[in-house]
JSON list of C-alpha atoms and ligand atoms in Angstrom, two decimals:
[
{"chain": "A", "resi": 232, "resn": "UNK", "atom": "CA", "xyz": [7.20, 41.37, -37.46]},
{"chain": "A", "resi": 233, "resn": "UNK", "atom": "CA", "xyz": [8.73, 39.97, -34.18]},
{"chain": "A", "resi": 234, "resn": "UNK", "atom": "CA", "xyz": [5.37, 39.77, -32.45]},
{"chain": "A", "resi": 235, "resn": "UNK", "atom": "CA", "xyz": [3.96, 37.76, -35.30]},
{"chain": "A", "resi": 236, "resn": "UNK", "atom": "CA", "xyz": [6.68, 35.14, -34.79]},
{"chain": "A", "resi": 237, "resn": "UNK", "atom": "CA", "xyz": [6.12, 34.91, -31.21]},
{"chain": "A", "resi": 238, "resn": "UNK", "atom": "CA", "xyz": [2.47, 34.30, -31.88]},
{"chain": "A", "resi": 239, "resn": "UNK", "atom": "CA", "xyz": [3.32, 31.60, -34.42]},
{"chain": "A", "resi": 240, "resn": "UNK", "atom": "CA", "xyz": [5.40, 29.79, -32.06]},
{"chain": "A", "resi": 241, "resn": "UNK", "atom": "CA", "xyz": [2.73, 29.93, -29.22]},
{"chain": "A", "resi": 242, "resn": "UNK", "atom": "CA", "xyz": [0.20, 28.61, -31.78]},
{"chain": "A", "resi": 243, "resn": "UNK", "atom": "CA", "xyz": [2.56, 25.70, -32.63]},
{"chain": "A", "resi": 244, "resn": "UNK", "atom": "CA", "xyz": [3.06, 24.89, -28.94]},
{"chain": "A", "resi": 245, "resn": "UNK", "atom": "CA", "xyz": [-0.64, 24.97, -28.26]},
{"chain": "A", "resi": 246, "resn": "UNK", "atom": "CA", "xyz": [-1.35, 22.52, -31.00]},
{"chain": "A", "resi": 247, "resn": "UNK", "atom": "CA", "xyz": [1.22, 20.17, -30.16]},
{"chain": "A", "resi": 248, "resn": "UNK", "atom": "CA", "xyz": [0.35, 20.08, -26.53]},
{"chain": "A", "resi": 249, "resn": "UNK", "atom": "CA", "xyz": [-3.20, 19.39, -27.47]},
{"chain": "A", "resi": 250, "resn": "UNK", "atom": "CA", "xyz": [-2.05, 16.41, -29.66]},
{"chain": "A", "resi": 251, "resn": "UNK", "atom": "CA", "xyz": [0.25, 14.84, -27.11]},
{"chain": "A", "resi": 252, "resn": "UNK", "atom": "CA", "xyz": [-1.62, 12.36, -24.79]},
{"chain": "A", "resi": 253, "resn": "UNK", "atom": "CA", "xyz": [-0.84, 13.45, -21.19]},
{"chain": "A", "resi": 254, "resn": "UNK", "atom": "CA", "xyz": [-0.71, 10.25, -18.93]},
{"chain": "A", "resi": 255, "resn": "UNK", "atom": "CA", "xyz": [-4.35, 9.79, -17.69]},
{"chain": "A", "resi": 256, "resn": "UNK", "atom": "CA", "xyz": [-4.50, 10.56, -14.03]},
{"chain": "A", "resi": 257, "resn": "UNK", "atom": "CA", "xyz": [-7.03, 8.47, -12.16]},
{"chain": "A", "resi": 258, "resn": "UNK", "atom": "CA", "xyz": [-8.00, 10.08, -8.85]},
{"chain": "A", "resi": 259, "resn": "UNK", "atom": "CA", "xyz": [-9.52, 6.74, -7.77]},
{"chain": "A", "resi": 260, "resn": "UNK", "atom": "CA", "xyz": [-6.29, 4.96, -8.30]},
{"chain": "A", "resi": 261, "resn": "UNK", "atom": "CA", "xyz": [-4.36, 7.48, -6.52]},
{"chain": "A", "resi": 262, "resn": "UNK", "atom": "CA", "xyz": [-6.92, 7.07, -3.57]},
{"chain": "A", "resi": 263, "resn": "UNK", "atom": "CA", "xyz": [-6.47, 3.30, -3.64]},
{"chain": "A", "resi": 264, "resn": "UNK", "atom": "CA", "xyz": [-2.81, 3.82, -3.29]},
{"chain": "A", "resi": 265, "resn": "UNK", "atom": "CA", "xyz": [-3.19, 6.39, -0.54]},
{"chain": "A", "resi": 266, "resn": "UNK", "atom": "CA", "xyz": [-5.29, 4.07, 1.35]},
{"chain": "A", "resi": 267, "resn": "UNK", "atom": "CA", "xyz": [-2.88, 1.32, 0.95]},
{"chain": "A", "resi": 268, "resn": "UNK", "atom": "CA", "xyz": [-5.54, -0.95, -0.43]},
{"chain": "A", "resi": 269, "resn": "UNK", "atom": "CA", "xyz": [-2.90, -3.06, -2.27]},
{"chain": "A", "resi": 270, "resn": "UNK", "atom": "CA", "xyz": [-1.40, -3.73, 1.10]},
{"chain": "A", "resi": 271, "resn": "UNK", "atom": "CA", "xyz": [-4.23, -6.37, 1.57]},
{"chain": "A", "resi": 272, "resn": "UNK", "atom": "CA", "xyz": [-6.21, -6.45, -1.78]},
{"chain": "A", "resi": 273, "resn": "UNK", "atom": "CA", "xyz": [-2.89, -6.51, -3.77]},
{"chain": "A", "resi": 274, "resn": "UNK", "atom": "CA", "xyz": [-2.22, -4.47, -6.93]},
{"chain": "A", "resi": 275, "resn": "UNK", "atom": "CA", "xyz": [-4.47, -6.48, -8.98]},
{"chain": "A", "resi": 276, "resn": "UNK", "atom": "CA", "xyz": [-7.35, -6.16, -6.41]},
{"chain": "A", "resi": 277, "resn": "UNK", "atom": "CA", "xyz": [-7.96, -10.03, -6.35]},
{"chain": "A", "resi": 278, "resn": "UNK", "atom": "CA", "xyz": [-6.97, -9.94, -2.69]},
{"chain": "A", "resi": 279, "resn": "UNK", "atom": "CA", "xyz": [-5.71, -13.19, -1.24]},
{"chain": "A", "resi": 280, "resn": "UNK", "atom": "CA", "xyz": [-4.05, -14.46, 1.93]},
{"chain": "A", "resi": 281, "resn": "UNK", "atom": "CA", "xyz": [-2.09, -11.86, 3.97]},
{"chain": "A", "resi": 282, "resn": "UNK", "atom": "CA", "xyz": [-1.40, -11.26, 7.54]},
{"chain": "A", "resi": 283, "resn": "UNK", "atom": "CA", "xyz": [-4.42, -11.46, 9.65]},
{"chain": "A", "resi": 284, "resn": "UNK", "atom": "CA", "xyz": [-6.69, -13.19, 7.12]},
{"chain": "A", "resi": 285, "resn": "UNK", "atom": "CA", "xyz": [-7.50, -13.02, 3.54]},
{"chain": "A", "resi": 286, "resn": "UNK", "atom": "CA", "xyz": [-8.81, -9.82, 1.94]},
{"chain": "A", "resi": 287, "resn": "UNK", "atom": "CA", "xyz": [-11.75, -10.54, -0.51]},
{"chain": "A", "resi": 288, "resn": "UNK", "atom": "CA", "xyz": [-11.49, -10.00, -4.07]},
{"chain": "A", "resi": 289, "resn": "UNK", "atom": "CA", "xyz": [-12.54, -6.65, -5.38]},
{"chain": "A", "resi": 290, "resn": "UNK", "atom": "CA", "xyz": [-12.98, -8.13, -8.80]},
{"chain": "A", "resi": 291, "resn": "UNK", "atom": "CA", "xyz": [-15.38, -10.72, -7.50]},
{"chain": "A", "resi": 292, "resn": "UNK", "atom": "CA", "xyz": [-17.15, -8.46, -5.06]},
{"chain": "A", "resi": 293, "resn": "UNK", "atom": "CA", "xyz": [-21.01, -8.38, -5.49]},
{"chain": "A", "resi": 294, "resn": "UNK", "atom": "CA", "xyz": [-21.33, -5.20, -3.56]},
{"chain": "A", "resi": 295, "resn": "UNK", "atom": "CA", "xyz": [-23.05, -2.16, -5.08]},
{"chain": "A", "resi": 296, "resn": "UNK", "atom": "CA", "xyz": [-22.19, 1.30, -4.99]},
{"chain": "A", "resi": 297, "resn": "UNK", "atom": "CA", "xyz": [-23.69, 2.16, -1.68]},
{"chain": "A", "resi": 298, "resn": "UNK", "atom": "CA", "xyz": [-22.41, -0.94, 0.01]},
{"chain": "A", "resi": 299, "resn": "UNK", "atom": "CA", "xyz": [-18.80, -0.37, -1.33]},
{"chain": "A", "resi": 300, "resn": "UNK", "atom": "CA", "xyz": [-19.06, 3.18, 0.04]},
{"chain": "A", "resi": 301, "resn": "UNK", "atom": "CA", "xyz": [-20.16, 2.05, 3.37]},
{"chain": "A", "resi": 302, "resn": "UNK", "atom": "CA", "xyz": [-17.63, -0.78, 4.00]},
{"chain": "A", "resi": 303, "resn": "UNK", "atom": "CA", "xyz": [-14.73, 1.60, 2.84]},
{"chain": "A", "resi": 304, "resn": "UNK", "atom": "CA", "xyz": [-16.00, 4.34, 5.23]},
{"chain": "A", "resi": 305, "resn": "UNK", "atom": "CA", "xyz": [-16.78, 2.01, 8.15]},
{"chain": "A", "resi": 306, "resn": "UNK", "atom": "CA", "xyz": [-14.57, -0.93, 7.62]},
{"chain": "A", "resi": 307, "resn": "UNK", "atom": "CA", "xyz": [-15.93, -4.42, 8.60]},
{"chain": "A", "resi": 308, "resn": "UNK", "atom": "CA", "xyz": [-15.64, -4.60, 12.48]},
{"chain": "A", "resi": 309, "resn": "UNK", "atom": "CA", "xyz": [-14.32, -8.07, 13.46]},
{"chain": "A", "resi": 310, "resn": "UNK", "atom": "CA", "xyz": [-12.50, -8.52, 10.31]},
{"chain": "A", "resi": 311, "resn": "UNK", "atom": "CA", "xyz": [-9.17, -6.97, 9.16]},
{"chain": "A", "resi": 312, "resn": "UNK", "atom": "CA", "xyz": [-10.91, -4.58, 6.90]},
{"chain": "A", "resi": 313, "resn": "UNK", "atom": "CA", "xyz": [-10.12, -1.00, 8.28]},
{"chain": "A", "resi": 314, "resn": "UNK", "atom": "CA", "xyz": [-12.35, 2.12, 8.13]},
{"chain": "A", "resi": 315, "resn": "UNK", "atom": "CA", "xyz": [-11.29, 5.14, 6.33]},
{"chain": "A", "resi": 316, "resn": "UNK", "atom": "CA", "xyz": [-13.67, 7.85, 7.40]},
{"chain": "A", "resi": 317, "resn": "UNK", "atom": "CA", "xyz": [-11.91, 9.86, 10.15]},
{"chain": "A", "resi": 318, "resn": "UNK", "atom": "CA", "xyz": [-15.22, 10.40, 12.03]},
{"chain": "A", "resi": 319, "resn": "UNK", "atom": "CA", "xyz": [-16.33, 6.67, 11.85]},
{"chain": "A", "resi": 320, "resn": "UNK", "atom": "CA", "xyz": [-17.28, 5.41, 15.38]},
{"chain": "A", "resi": 321, "resn": "UNK", "atom": "CA", "xyz": [-16.71, 8.96, 16.84]},
{"chain": "A", "resi": 322, "resn": "UNK", "atom": "CA", "xyz": [-20.33, 9.84, 15.80]},
{"chain": "A", "resi": 323, "resn": "UNK", "atom": "CA", "xyz": [-22.88, 7.24, 14.91]},
{"chain": "A", "resi": 324, "resn": "UNK", "atom": "CA", "xyz": [-22.57, 7.29, 11.15]},
{"chain": "A", "resi": 325, "resn": "UNK", "atom": "CA", "xyz": [-21.24, 3.76, 10.92]},
{"chain": "A", "resi": 326, "resn": "UNK", "atom": "CA", "xyz": [-23.96, 1.16, 11.81]},
{"chain": "A", "resi": 327, "resn": "UNK", "atom": "CA", "xyz": [-25.05, 3.46, 14.63]},
{"chain": "A", "resi": 328, "resn": "UNK", "atom": "CA", "xyz": [-22.07, 2.33, 16.58]},
{"chain": "A", "resi": 329, "resn": "UNK", "atom": "CA", "xyz": [-19.31, 4.23, 18.58]},
{"chain": "A", "resi": 330, "resn": "UNK", "atom": "CA", "xyz": [-16.06, 3.03, 19.75]},
{"chain": "A", "resi": 331, "resn": "UNK", "atom": "CA", "xyz": [-17.53, 2.94, 23.32]},
{"chain": "A", "resi": 332, "resn": "UNK", "atom": "CA", "xyz": [-19.80, 0.30, 22.12]},
{"chain": "A", "resi": 333, "resn": "UNK", "atom": "CA", "xyz": [-16.98, -2.19, 21.46]},
{"chain": "A", "resi": 334, "resn": "UNK", "atom": "CA", "xyz": [-15.41, -1.65, 25.06]},
{"chain": "A", "resi": 335, "resn": "UNK", "atom": "CA", "xyz": [-14.30, -5.23, 26.29]},
{"chain": "A", "resi": 336, "resn": "UNK", "atom": "CA", "xyz": [-14.92, -6.57, 22.81]},
{"chain": "A", "resi": 337, "resn": "UNK", "atom": "CA", "xyz": [-11.45, -6.33, 21.37]},
{"chain": "A", "resi": 338, "resn": "UNK", "atom": "CA", "xyz": [-12.29, -9.05, 18.71]},
{"chain": "A", "resi": 339, "resn": "UNK", "atom": "CA", "xyz": [-14.87, -6.94, 17.00]},
{"chain": "A", "resi": 340, "resn": "UNK", "atom": "CA", "xyz": [-13.22, -3.32, 17.61]},
{"chain": "A", "resi": 341, "resn": "UNK", "atom": "CA", "xyz": [-13.02, -1.56, 14.26]},
{"chain": "A", "resi": 342, "resn": "UNK", "atom": "CA", "xyz": [-9.49, -1.37, 12.81]},
{"chain": "A", "resi": 343, "resn": "UNK", "atom": "CA", "xyz": [-8.23, 2.19, 12.09]},
{"chain": "A", "resi": 344, "resn": "UNK", "atom": "CA", "xyz": [-6.94, 2.69, 8.52]},
{"chain": "A", "resi": 345, "resn": "UNK", "atom": "CA", "xyz": [-3.18, 3.80, 8.36]},
{"chain": "A", "resi": 346, "resn": "UNK", "atom": "CA", "xyz": [-4.38, 6.97, 6.50]},
{"chain": "A", "resi": 347, "resn": "UNK", "atom": "CA", "xyz": [-7.83, 8.25, 6.30]},
{"chain": "A", "resi": 348, "resn": "UNK", "atom": "CA", "xyz": [-9.73, 9.20, 2.98]},
{"chain": "A", "resi": 349, "resn": "UNK", "atom": "CA", "xyz": [-12.12, 12.00, 2.68]},
{"chain": "A", "resi": 350, "resn": "UNK", "atom": "CA", "xyz": [-15.48, 11.80, 1.19]},
{"chain": "A", "resi": 351, "resn": "UNK", "atom": "CA", "xyz": [-14.24, 12.52, -2.26]},
{"chain": "A", "resi": 352, "resn": "UNK", "atom": "CA", "xyz": [-11.52, 10.14, -2.16]},
{"chain": "A", "resi": 353, "resn": "UNK", "atom": "CA", "xyz": [-13.82, 7.39, -0.94]},
{"chain": "A", "resi": 354, "resn": "UNK", "atom": "CA", "xyz": [-16.19, 8.26, -3.77]},
{"chain": "A", "resi": 355, "resn": "UNK", "atom": "CA", "xyz": [-13.34, 8.04, -6.30]},
{"chain": "A", "resi": 356, "resn": "UNK", "atom": "CA", "xyz": [-11.95, 4.67, -4.95]},
{"chain": "A", "resi": 357, "resn": "UNK", "atom": "CA", "xyz": [-15.50, 3.21, -5.30]},
{"chain": "A", "resi": 358, "resn": "UNK", "atom": "CA", "xyz": [-15.63, 4.41, -8.91]},
{"chain": "A", "resi": 359, "resn": "UNK", "atom": "CA", "xyz": [-12.20, 2.82, -9.44]},
{"chain": "A", "resi": 360, "resn": "UNK", "atom": "CA", "xyz": [-13.49, -0.42, -8.09]},
{"chain": "A", "resi": 361, "resn": "UNK", "atom": "CA", "xyz": [-16.69, -0.30, -10.35]},
{"chain": "A", "resi": 362, "resn": "UNK", "atom": "CA", "xyz": [-14.79, 0.77, -13.44]},
{"chain": "A", "resi": 363, "resn": "UNK", "atom": "CA", "xyz": [-11.54, -1.06, -13.28]},
{"chain": "A", "resi": 364, "resn": "UNK", "atom": "CA", "xyz": [-11.84, -4.10, -11.02]},
{"chain": "A", "resi": 365, "resn": "UNK", "atom": "CA", "xyz": [-15.47, -5.40, -10.49]},
{"chain": "A", "resi": 366, "resn": "UNK", "atom": "CA", "xyz": [-16.31, -8.23, -12.85]},
{"chain": "A", "resi": 367, "resn": "UNK", "atom": "CA", "xyz": [-13.20, -7.92, -14.81]},
{"chain": "A", "resi": 368, "resn": "UNK", "atom": "CA", "xyz": [-10.14, -9.99, -15.26]},
{"chain": "A", "resi": 369, "resn": "UNK", "atom": "CA", "xyz": [-6.64, -8.37, -14.52]},
{"chain": "A", "resi": 370, "resn": "UNK", "atom": "CA", "xyz": [-5.30, -7.15, -17.84]},
{"chain": "A", "resi": 371, "resn": "UNK", "atom": "CA", "xyz": [-2.15, -5.68, -19.17]},
{"chain": "A", "resi": 372, "resn": "UNK", "atom": "CA", "xyz": [-3.70, -2.37, -19.68]},
{"chain": "A", "resi": 373, "resn": "UNK", "atom": "CA", "xyz": [-4.82, -2.42, -16.02]},
{"chain": "A", "resi": 374, "resn": "UNK", "atom": "CA", "xyz": [-1.28, -3.39, -14.93]},
{"chain": "A", "resi": 375, "resn": "UNK", "atom": "CA", "xyz": [0.33, -0.64, -16.93]},
{"chain": "A", "resi": 376, "resn": "UNK", "atom": "CA", "xyz": [-2.18, 1.84, -15.40]},
{"chain": "A", "resi": 377, "resn": "UNK", "atom": "CA", "xyz": [-1.48, 0.70, -12.03]},
{"chain": "A", "resi": 378, "resn": "UNK", "atom": "CA", "xyz": [2.26, 0.80, -12.21]},
{"chain": "A", "resi": 379, "resn": "UNK", "atom": "CA", "xyz": [2.55, 3.67, -14.64]},
{"chain": "A", "resi": 380, "resn": "UNK", "atom": "CA", "xyz": [5.13, 1.65, -16.68]},
{"chain": "A", "resi": 381, "resn": "UNK", "atom": "CA", "xyz": [5.82, -1.71, -17.70]},
{"chain": "A", "resi": 382, "resn": "UNK", "atom": "CA", "xyz": [7.03, -3.91, -14.76]},
{"chain": "A", "resi": 383, "resn": "UNK", "atom": "CA", "xyz": [7.64, -7.66, -14.11]},
{"chain": "A", "resi": 384, "resn": "UNK", "atom": "CA", "xyz": [4.11, -8.12, -12.90]},
{"chain": "A", "resi": 385, "resn": "UNK", "atom": "CA", "xyz": [2.71, -7.06, -16.37]},
{"chain": "A", "resi": 386, "resn": "UNK", "atom": "CA", "xyz": [4.83, -9.63, -18.18]},
{"chain": "A", "resi": 387, "resn": "UNK", "atom": "CA", "xyz": [2.69, -12.53, -19.43]},
{"chain": "A", "resi": 388, "resn": "UNK", "atom": "CA", "xyz": [-0.53, -10.65, -19.12]},
{"chain": "B", "resi": 73, "resn": "LIG", "atom": "C1", "xyz": [-5.31, -4.34, 6.44]},
{"chain": "B", "resi": 73, "resn": "LIG", "atom": "C2", "xyz": [-5.77, -4.94, 5.28]},
{"chain": "B", "resi": 73, "resn": "LIG", "atom": "C3", "xyz": [-6.82, -4.22, 4.54]},
{"chain": "B", "resi": 73, "resn": "LIG", "atom": "C4", "xyz": [-6.70, -2.92, 3.86]},
{"chain": "B", "resi": 73, "resn": "LIG", "atom": "C5", "xyz": [-5.61, -1.94, 3.98]},
{"chain": "B", "resi": 73, "resn": "LIG", "atom": "C6", "xyz": [-7.78, -2.83, 3.08]},
{"chain": "B", "resi": 73, "resn": "LIG", "atom": "N1", "xyz": [-8.75, -3.94, 3.22]},
{"chain": "B", "resi": 73, "resn": "LIG", "atom": "FE1", "xyz": [-10.51, -4.18, 2.32]},
{"chain": "B", "resi": 73, "resn": "LIG", "atom": "N2", "xyz": [-10.67, -5.95, 3.23]},
{"chain": "B", "resi": 73, "resn": "LIG", "atom": "C7", "xyz": [-9.87, -6.59, 3.87]},
{"chain": "B", "resi": 73, "resn": "LIG", "atom": "C8", "xyz": [-10.27, -7.80, 4.48]},
{"chain": "B", "resi": 73, "resn": "LIG", "atom": "C9", "xyz": [-9.53, -8.87, 5.35]},
{"chain": "B", "resi": 73, "resn": "LIG", "atom": "C10", "xyz": [-11.60, -7.91, 4.00]},
{"chain": "B", "resi": 73, "resn": "LIG", "atom": "C11", "xyz": [-12.54, -9.09, 4.05]},
{"chain": "B", "resi": 73, "resn": "LIG", "atom": "C12", "xyz": [-13.52, -8.82, 5.18]},
{"chain": "B", "resi": 73, "resn": "LIG", "atom": "C13", "xyz": [-14.30, -10.02, 5.43]},
{"chain": "B", "resi": 73, "resn": "LIG", "atom": "O1", "xyz": [-13.76, -11.12, 5.74]},
{"chain": "B", "resi": 73, "resn": "LIG", "atom": "O2", "xyz": [-15.58, -9.93, 5.43]},
{"chain": "B", "resi": 73, "resn": "LIG", "atom": "C14", "xyz": [-11.87, -6.78, 3.13]},
{"chain": "B", "resi": 73, "resn": "LIG", "atom": "C15", "xyz": [-12.92, -6.50, 2.44]},
{"chain": "B", "resi": 73, "resn": "LIG", "atom": "C16", "xyz": [-13.20, -5.46, 1.58]},
{"chain": "B", "resi": 73, "resn": "LIG", "atom": "C17", "xyz": [-14.37, -5.11, 0.88]},
{"chain": "B", "resi": 73, "resn": "LIG", "atom": "C18", "xyz": [-15.66, -6.03, 0.74]},
{"chain": "B", "resi": 73, "resn": "LIG", "atom": "C19", "xyz": [-15.61, -6.98, -0.28]},
{"chain": "B", "resi": 73, "resn": "LIG", "atom": "C20", "xyz": [-16.88, -7.78, -0.35]},
{"chain": "B", "resi": 73, "resn": "LIG", "atom": "O3", "xyz": [-17.21, -8.38, -1.28]},
{"chain": "B", "resi": 73, "resn": "LIG", "atom": "O4", "xyz": [-17.48, -8.12, 0.72]},
{"chain": "B", "resi": 73, "resn": "LIG", "atom": "C21", "xyz": [-14.13, -4.07, 0.05]},
{"chain": "B", "resi": 73, "resn": "LIG", "atom": "C22", "xyz": [-15.18, -3.45, -0.92]},
{"chain": "B", "resi": 73, "resn": "LIG", "atom": "C23", "xyz": [-12.80, -3.62, 0.41]},
{"chain": "B", "resi": 73, "resn": "LIG", "atom": "N3", "xyz": [-12.23, -4.46, 1.39]},
{"chain": "B", "resi": 73, "resn": "LIG", "atom": "C24", "xyz": [-12.20, -2.50, -0.23]},
{"chain": "B", "resi": 73, "resn": "LIG", "atom": "C25", "xyz": [-11.08, -1.93, 0.28]},
{"chain": "B", "resi": 73, "resn": "LIG", "atom": "C26", "xyz": [-10.47, -0.63, -0.23]},
{"chain": "B", "resi": 73, "resn": "LIG", "atom": "C27", "xyz": [-11.13, 0.13, -1.24]},
{"chain": "B", "resi": 73, "resn": "LIG", "atom": "C28", "xyz": [-9.45, -0.34, 0.56]},
{"chain": "B", "resi": 73, "resn": "LIG", "atom": "C29", "xyz": [-8.46, 0.78, 0.55]},
{"chain": "B", "resi": 73, "resn": "LIG", "atom": "C30", "xyz": [-9.15, 2.21, 0.58]},
{"chain": "B", "resi": 73, "resn": "LIG", "atom": "C31", "xyz": [-9.15, -1.54, 1.50]},
{"chain": "B", "resi": 73, "resn": "LIG", "atom": "N4", "xyz": [-10.10, -2.49, 1.22]},
{"chain": "B", "resi": 73, "resn": "LIG", "atom": "C32", "xyz": [-8.11, -1.75, 2.34]},
{"chain": "B", "resi": 73, "resn": "LIG", "atom": "C33", "xyz": [-8.50, -6.19, 4.43]},
{"chain": "B", "resi": 73, "resn": "LIG", "atom": "C34", "xyz": [-8.09, -4.74, 4.00]}
]
């Protein structure tokens, strides 16, 4: 009857793990962190003043999915919004422009991100902006999701 007991334990384990809620992993949030978007747009996504100019609010942005994807991949030359696509400005995928087109034009030269995002990560961070930020006020739920635990930033939300 030993094997029966082993099966019983396995069954109990399976049921209890199905009932416990694992922390929800959001690939888009992890891409937001990998790209250090919060370095400029802040953890809450509302942006604000920082070194080199104000990052726009991702909660108030009016850009659609296609435009969001483009600006994250290509950055916005002439501003402090960096590009996250490793191949940007190497071939002509971004506005038909290459680095050589910016020679002698340091003011508009595209800014390289500190760490690149691949296509899937860019897609995920766009989903994250659309689902968790755009058109929404910062909430306690969002704060807990971002930090993964209660922190001082979440007090008073
Ligand atoms: C080094 C600072 C910096 C980092 C890092 C950064 N941004 Fe930006 N971002 C900016 C600035 C500055 C602007 C405003 C550009 C302008 O003035 O048009 C901007 C603009 C944007 C916009 C356009 C908003 C609009 O309504 O036009 C989007 C979308 C955006 N950033 C997303 C991101 C995402 C996603 C990440 C991370 C993957 C990121 N940014 C990382 C500085 C940054």
